[in-house]
mmCIF file of C-alpha atoms in Angstrom:
data_model
loop_
_atom_site.group_PDB
_atom_site.id
_atom_site.type_symbol
_atom_site.label_atom_id
_atom_site.label_comp_id
_atom_site.label_asym_id
_atom_site.label_seq_id
_atom_site.Cartn_x
_atom_site.Cartn_y
_atom_site.Cartn_z
ATOM 1 C CA GLY A 204 -14.925 2.775 14.278
ATOM 2 C CA ALA A 205 -11.232 3.033 14.904
ATOM 3 C CA GLY A 206 -9.963 2.317 11.409
ATOM 4 C CA VAL A 207 -10.160 3.807 7.938
ATOM 5 C CA SER A 208 -13.448 2.986 6.271
ATOM 6 C CA GLN A 209 -14.310 3.041 2.580
ATOM 7 C CA THR A 210 -17.634 2.865 0.840
ATOM 8 C CA PRO A 211 -18.878 1.139 -1.146
ATOM 9 C CA SER A 212 -16.870 -2.044 -0.767
ATOM 10 C CA ASN A 213 -17.800 -3.040 -4.294
ATOM 11 C CA LYS A 214 -18.967 -0.951 -7.205
ATOM 12 C CA VAL A 215 -19.993 -2.271 -10.601
ATOM 13 C CA THR A 216 -20.683 0.289 -13.276
ATOM 14 C CA GLU A 217 -20.968 0.556 -17.018
ATOM 15 C CA LYS A 218 -18.428 2.143 -19.285
ATOM 16 C CA GLY A 219 -18.975 5.859 -19.548
ATOM 17 C CA LYS A 220 -20.702 6.278 -16.181
ATOM 18 C CA TYR A 221 -19.641 8.513 -13.285
ATOM 19 C CA VAL A 222 -18.644 7.031 -9.915
ATOM 20 C CA GLU A 223 -17.757 8.366 -6.486
ATOM 21 C CA LEU A 224 -15.708 6.478 -3.936
ATOM 22 C CA ARG A 225 -15.699 7.605 -0.321
ATOM 23 C CA CYS A 226 -13.033 7.422 2.365
ATOM 24 C CA ASP A 227 -13.434 8.108 6.090
ATOM 25 C CA PRO A 228 -9.973 8.431 7.657
ATOM 26 C CA ILE A 229 -9.064 7.813 11.262
ATOM 27 C CA SER A 230 -10.300 10.707 13.364
ATOM 28 C CA GLY A 231 -7.630 13.381 13.770
ATOM 29 C CA HIS A 232 -5.448 12.202 10.919
ATOM 30 C CA THR A 233 -4.459 15.169 8.799
ATOM 31 C CA ALA A 234 -2.782 13.267 5.966
ATOM 32 C CA LEU A 235 -4.867 11.260 3.521
ATOM 33 C CA TYR A 236 -3.702 9.234 0.511
ATOM 34 C CA TRP A 237 -5.438 7.478 -2.355
ATOM 35 C CA TYR A 238 -3.808 4.512 -4.076
ATOM 36 C CA ARG A 239 -4.954 2.229 -6.884
ATOM 37 C CA GLN A 240 -4.190 -1.481 -6.954
ATOM 38 C CA SER A 241 -4.618 -3.287 -10.243
ATOM 39 C CA LEU A 242 -4.789 -7.064 -10.406
ATOM 40 C CA GLY A 243 -1.427 -8.635 -9.668
ATOM 41 C CA GLN A 244 0.217 -5.318 -8.834
ATOM 42 C CA GLY A 245 1.114 -3.376 -5.741
ATOM 43 C CA PRO A 246 -0.719 -0.187 -4.837
ATOM 44 C CA GLU A 247 0.159 2.891 -6.890
ATOM 45 C CA PHE A 248 -0.056 6.411 -5.516
ATOM 46 C CA LEU A 249 -2.800 8.660 -6.881
ATOM 47 C CA ILE A 250 -3.150 11.741 -4.681
ATOM 48 C CA TYR A 251 -2.228 13.132 -1.279
ATOM 49 C CA PHE A 252 -4.127 15.573 0.951
ATOM 50 C CA GLN A 253 -2.737 17.482 3.876
ATOM 51 C CA GLY A 254 -5.814 18.924 5.518
ATOM 52 C CA THR A 255 -8.224 20.177 2.894
ATOM 53 C CA GLY A 256 -5.771 20.776 0.096
ATOM 54 C CA ALA A 257 -4.443 18.334 -2.463
ATOM 55 C CA ALA A 258 -0.711 18.710 -1.959
ATOM 56 C CA ASP A 259 0.164 16.312 -4.751
ATOM 57 C CA ASP A 260 -2.127 14.919 -7.429
ATOM 58 C CA SER A 261 0.668 13.781 -9.730
ATOM 59 C CA GLY A 262 -0.473 10.159 -9.597
ATOM 60 C CA LEU A 263 -3.918 10.789 -11.052
ATOM 61 C CA PRO A 264 -3.857 9.078 -14.460
ATOM 62 C CA ASN A 265 -5.799 11.749 -16.356
ATOM 63 C CA ASP A 266 -8.348 14.526 -15.972
ATOM 64 C CA ARG A 267 -11.234 12.079 -15.601
ATOM 65 C CA PHE A 268 -10.036 11.530 -12.051
ATOM 66 C CA PHE A 269 -10.599 14.096 -9.329
ATOM 67 C CA ALA A 270 -10.623 14.011 -5.531
ATOM 68 C CA VAL A 271 -11.815 16.364 -2.821
ATOM 69 C CA ARG A 272 -11.562 16.677 0.939
ATOM 70 C CA PRO A 273 -13.636 19.786 1.681
ATOM 71 C CA GLU A 274 -13.551 19.710 5.481
ATOM 72 C CA GLY A 275 -10.227 18.026 6.013
ATOM 73 C CA SER A 276 -11.733 14.690 7.001
ATOM 74 C CA VAL A 277 -13.818 12.613 4.563
ATOM 75 C CA SER A 278 -12.491 12.406 1.023
ATOM 76 C CA THR A 279 -14.239 11.479 -2.210
ATOM 77 C CA LEU A 280 -12.514 10.158 -5.315
ATOM 78 C CA LYS A 281 -14.527 10.935 -8.421
ATOM 79 C CA ILE A 282 -14.134 9.242 -11.776
ATOM 80 C CA GLN A 283 -15.897 10.575 -14.858
ATOM 81 C CA ARG A 284 -16.635 8.656 -18.064
ATOM 82 C CA THR A 285 -15.315 5.420 -16.604
ATOM 83 C CA GLU A 286 -13.352 3.056 -18.807
ATOM 84 C CA ARG A 287 -12.731 -0.672 -18.466
ATOM 85 C CA GLY A 288 -9.104 0.083 -17.637
ATOM 86 C CA ASP A 289 -10.242 1.902 -14.505
ATOM 87 C CA SER A 290 -11.232 -1.433 -12.965
ATOM 88 C CA ALA A 291 -9.100 -1.902 -9.855
ATOM 89 C CA VAL A 292 -9.184 -1.756 -6.079
ATOM 90 C CA TYR A 293 -9.006 1.823 -4.843
ATOM 91 C CA LEU A 294 -7.328 2.140 -1.463
ATOM 92 C CA CYS A 295 -7.424 5.009 0.970
ATOM 93 C CA ALA A 296 -4.879 5.525 3.746
ATOM 94 C CA SER A 297 -4.456 8.091 6.485
ATOM 95 C CA SER A 298 -1.672 9.041 8.859
ATOM 96 C CA SER A 299 -1.365 11.394 11.790
ATOM 97 C CA SER A 300 0.970 13.617 9.840
ATOM 98 C CA GLY A 301 2.398 13.672 6.374
ATOM 99 C CA THR A 302 5.501 15.493 7.470
ATOM 100 C CA SER A 303 7.511 12.504 8.621
ATOM 101 C CA GLY A 304 8.494 9.722 6.303
ATOM 102 C CA GLY A 305 8.307 7.193 9.103
ATOM 103 C CA ASN A 306 4.687 7.833 10.029
ATOM 104 C CA GLU A 307 2.580 4.731 9.565
ATOM 105 C CA GLN A 308 -0.130 4.897 6.958
ATOM 106 C CA PHE A 309 -3.299 3.068 7.966
ATOM 107 C CA PHE A 310 -5.167 1.558 5.052
ATOM 108 C CA GLY A 311 -8.852 1.026 4.516
ATOM 109 C CA PRO A 312 -10.269 -2.228 3.083
ATOM 110 C CA GLY A 313 -10.588 -0.694 -0.367
ATOM 111 C CA THR A 314 -13.333 -0.280 -2.941
ATOM 112 C CA ARG A 315 -13.320 -2.801 -5.755
ATOM 113 C CA LEU A 316 -14.413 -0.996 -8.912
ATOM 114 C CA THR A 317 -15.494 -3.024 -11.908
ATOM 115 C CA VAL A 318 -16.276 -1.243 -15.164
ATOM 116 C CA LEU A 319 -18.221 -3.384 -17.606
ATOM 117 C CA ALA B 237 12.662 8.162 -8.439
ATOM 118 C CA GLN B 238 12.341 4.926 -6.529
ATOM 119 C CA SER B 239 11.314 1.416 -7.541
ATOM 120 C CA VAL B 240 10.785 -1.824 -5.657
ATOM 121 C CA THR B 241 11.241 -5.342 -7.001
ATOM 122 C CA GLN B 242 9.799 -8.394 -5.303
ATOM 123 C CA LEU B 243 11.455 -11.277 -7.044
ATOM 124 C CA ASP B 244 8.875 -13.944 -6.267
ATOM 125 C CA SER B 245 5.212 -13.530 -7.109
ATOM 126 C CA GLN B 246 4.282 -16.684 -5.207
ATOM 127 C CA VAL B 247 6.008 -18.678 -2.479
ATOM 128 C CA PRO B 248 4.496 -22.016 -1.436
ATOM 129 C CA VAL B 249 5.826 -23.489 1.801
ATOM 130 C CA PHE B 250 4.874 -26.165 4.306
ATOM 131 C CA GLU B 251 3.815 -25.299 7.820
ATOM 132 C CA GLU B 252 6.709 -24.932 10.297
ATOM 133 C CA ALA B 253 9.238 -24.482 7.482
ATOM 134 C CA PRO B 254 11.364 -21.334 7.208
ATOM 135 C CA VAL B 255 10.594 -18.746 4.571
ATOM 136 C CA GLU B 256 12.281 -15.747 2.947
ATOM 137 C CA LEU B 257 10.464 -13.193 0.824
ATOM 138 C CA ARG B 258 12.853 -11.118 -1.218
ATOM 139 C CA CYS B 259 12.733 -7.385 -1.775
ATOM 140 C CA ASN B 260 15.187 -5.175 -3.642
ATOM 141 C CA TYR B 261 14.857 -1.474 -4.227
ATOM 142 C CA SER B 262 16.384 1.183 -6.412
ATOM 143 C CA SER B 263 16.768 4.767 -5.267
ATOM 144 C CA SER B 264 19.150 7.673 -5.732
ATOM 145 C CA VAL B 265 18.341 8.947 -2.217
ATOM 146 C CA SER B 266 18.054 7.390 1.210
ATOM 147 C CA VAL B 267 14.794 5.583 1.906
ATOM 148 C CA TYR B 268 12.723 4.208 4.710
ATOM 149 C CA LEU B 269 11.577 0.623 4.133
ATOM 150 C CA PHE B 270 8.364 -1.146 5.014
ATOM 151 C CA TRP B 271 6.692 -4.514 4.775
ATOM 152 C CA TYR B 272 2.910 -4.549 4.617
ATOM 153 C CA VAL B 273 0.722 -7.665 4.811
ATOM 154 C CA GLN B 274 -2.711 -8.198 3.313
ATOM 155 C CA TYR B 275 -4.657 -11.132 4.725
ATOM 156 C CA PRO B 276 -7.520 -12.543 2.651
ATOM 157 C CA ASN B 277 -10.435 -10.105 2.516
ATOM 158 C CA GLN B 278 -8.655 -7.575 4.719
ATOM 159 C CA GLY B 279 -6.866 -4.266 4.187
ATOM 160 C CA LEU B 280 -3.123 -3.659 4.148
ATOM 161 C CA GLN B 281 -1.480 -3.727 7.569
ATOM 162 C CA LEU B 282 2.000 -2.579 8.490
ATOM 163 C CA LEU B 283 4.131 -5.590 9.451
ATOM 164 C CA LEU B 284 7.436 -3.867 10.203
ATOM 165 C CA LYS B 285 9.552 -0.916 9.152
ATOM 166 C CA TYR B 286 13.142 0.250 9.052
ATOM 167 C CA LEU B 287 13.766 3.932 9.732
ATOM 168 C CA SER B 288 17.238 4.024 11.310
ATOM 169 C CA GLY B 289 19.450 2.285 13.837
ATOM 170 C CA SER B 290 19.761 -1.492 13.935
ATOM 171 C CA THR B 291 19.440 -2.946 10.457
ATOM 172 C CA LEU B 292 17.492 -5.933 11.798
ATOM 173 C CA VAL B 293 13.860 -5.191 12.606
ATOM 174 C CA GLU B 294 11.266 -7.553 14.006
ATOM 175 C CA SER B 295 7.497 -7.832 14.070
ATOM 176 C CA ILE B 296 5.349 -9.058 16.934
ATOM 177 C CA ASN B 297 4.415 -12.261 15.107
ATOM 178 C CA GLY B 298 7.904 -13.599 14.490
ATOM 179 C CA PHE B 299 8.837 -12.007 11.161
ATOM 180 C CA GLU B 300 12.083 -10.127 10.759
ATOM 181 C CA ALA B 301 13.718 -8.133 7.995
ATOM 182 C CA GLU B 302 17.250 -6.924 7.527
ATOM 183 C CA PHE B 303 18.194 -3.746 5.727
ATOM 184 C CA ASN B 304 21.263 -4.267 3.560
ATOM 185 C CA LYS B 305 22.329 -0.955 2.084
ATOM 186 C CA SER B 306 25.109 -2.332 -0.100
ATOM 187 C CA GLN B 307 22.770 -4.843 -1.714
ATOM 188 C CA THR B 308 19.767 -2.477 -1.610
ATOM 189 C CA SER B 309 17.700 -5.260 -0.119
ATOM 190 C CA PHE B 310 15.154 -5.664 2.666
ATOM 191 C CA HIS B 311 14.303 -9.368 2.689
ATOM 192 C CA LEU B 312 11.588 -10.670 5.015
ATOM 193 C CA ARG B 313 12.167 -13.895 6.937
ATOM 194 C CA LYS B 314 10.422 -16.165 9.394
ATOM 195 C CA PRO B 315 12.056 -19.292 10.851
ATOM 196 C CA SER B 316 8.814 -21.264 11.162
ATOM 197 C CA VAL B 317 5.587 -20.315 9.396
ATOM 198 C CA HIS B 318 1.995 -21.029 10.377
ATOM 199 C CA ILE B 319 -1.094 -21.582 8.278
ATOM 200 C CA SER B 320 -2.293 -18.187 9.496
ATOM 201 C CA ASP B 321 0.672 -16.484 7.779
ATOM 202 C CA THR B 322 -0.958 -17.162 4.407
ATOM 203 C CA ALA B 323 -1.322 -13.700 2.885
ATOM 204 C CA GLU B 324 0.071 -11.263 0.332
ATOM 205 C CA TYR B 325 3.161 -9.390 1.424
ATOM 206 C CA PHE B 326 4.189 -6.029 -0.024
ATOM 207 C CA CYS B 327 7.537 -4.321 0.288
ATOM 208 C CA ALA B 328 7.485 -0.515 0.082
ATOM 209 C CA VAL B 329 9.862 2.452 0.317
ATOM 210 C CA THR B 330 9.615 6.180 0.794
ATOM 211 C CA PRO B 331 12.387 8.802 0.675
ATOM 212 C CA THR B 332 13.765 9.893 4.023
ATOM 213 C CA ARG B 333 13.933 13.474 2.791
ATOM 214 C CA LEU B 334 10.409 14.408 1.968
ATOM 215 C CA SER B 335 9.710 16.043 -1.359
ATOM 216 C CA GLY B 336 6.812 18.384 -0.871
ATOM 217 C CA GLY B 337 6.519 17.458 2.775
ATOM 218 C CA TYR B 338 4.839 14.089 2.561
ATOM 219 C CA ASN B 339 5.711 10.434 2.198
ATOM 220 C CA LYS B 340 3.979 8.586 -0.609
ATOM 221 C CA LEU B 341 4.784 4.910 -0.570
ATOM 222 C CA ILE B 342 6.250 3.100 -3.574
ATOM 223 C CA PHE B 343 5.216 -0.551 -3.501
ATOM 224 C CA GLY B 344 6.498 -3.723 -5.061
ATOM 225 C CA ALA B 345 4.138 -6.032 -6.923
ATOM 226 C CA GLY B 346 3.683 -8.292 -3.901
ATOM 227 C CA THR B 347 4.486 -11.892 -2.977
ATOM 228 C CA ARG B 348 1.734 -14.345 -2.233
ATOM 229 C CA LEU B 349 2.786 -16.641 0.621
ATOM 230 C CA ALA B 350 0.815 -19.883 0.704
ATOM 231 C CA VAL B 351 1.413 -22.059 3.765
ATOM 232 C CA HIS B 352 0.323 -25.674 3.378
ATOM 233 C CA PRO B 353 -0.280 -28.220 6.151
#
């Protein structure tokens, strides 16, 4: 596929459980971003990867959230001990380079997480 | 720090009527500006962007936006809307001088455009 893909598209879990959300960026894109979109709000930045390293994780709300990108391509967002307030749509975006502010970020369709 | 305000959460309009979606931003540094669109059950797509040069930028489907530095605005307009323009529209900014070498986007809350026949 040519675009950013995210799996699963929907995830329902119970409070306290662990979840993993996956993002497959566009092939060759070195920059990868995670955003979170709560109901009625715009996306909010969570974390940015340039290659394999997390260059900025300042948007992660707390230490229950963690993300990896071990081979510089696929990324996984991990949430421990989920809470109802974590319910949101989690968006992944990639761009060909993070080093130019004008580079377009291409977004995936998102994963809708619902914590019961 | 930057912030983006979209003054209207919802804009209902009849088909073939003109529309303006408002966006204002706050920033102590220069920014690039973007409009993204999210059609029902689809991901965010870039509609248009302002980086430099002419303050009026256009998209391929008839939308345009004008960067007004003095008013810190980047309003989106279309002279005649179609049913297919029904979507959520997000205004976003990022600093022109990268901090840390990357460009995280700061989004507004979005405006839902509903085009009625």
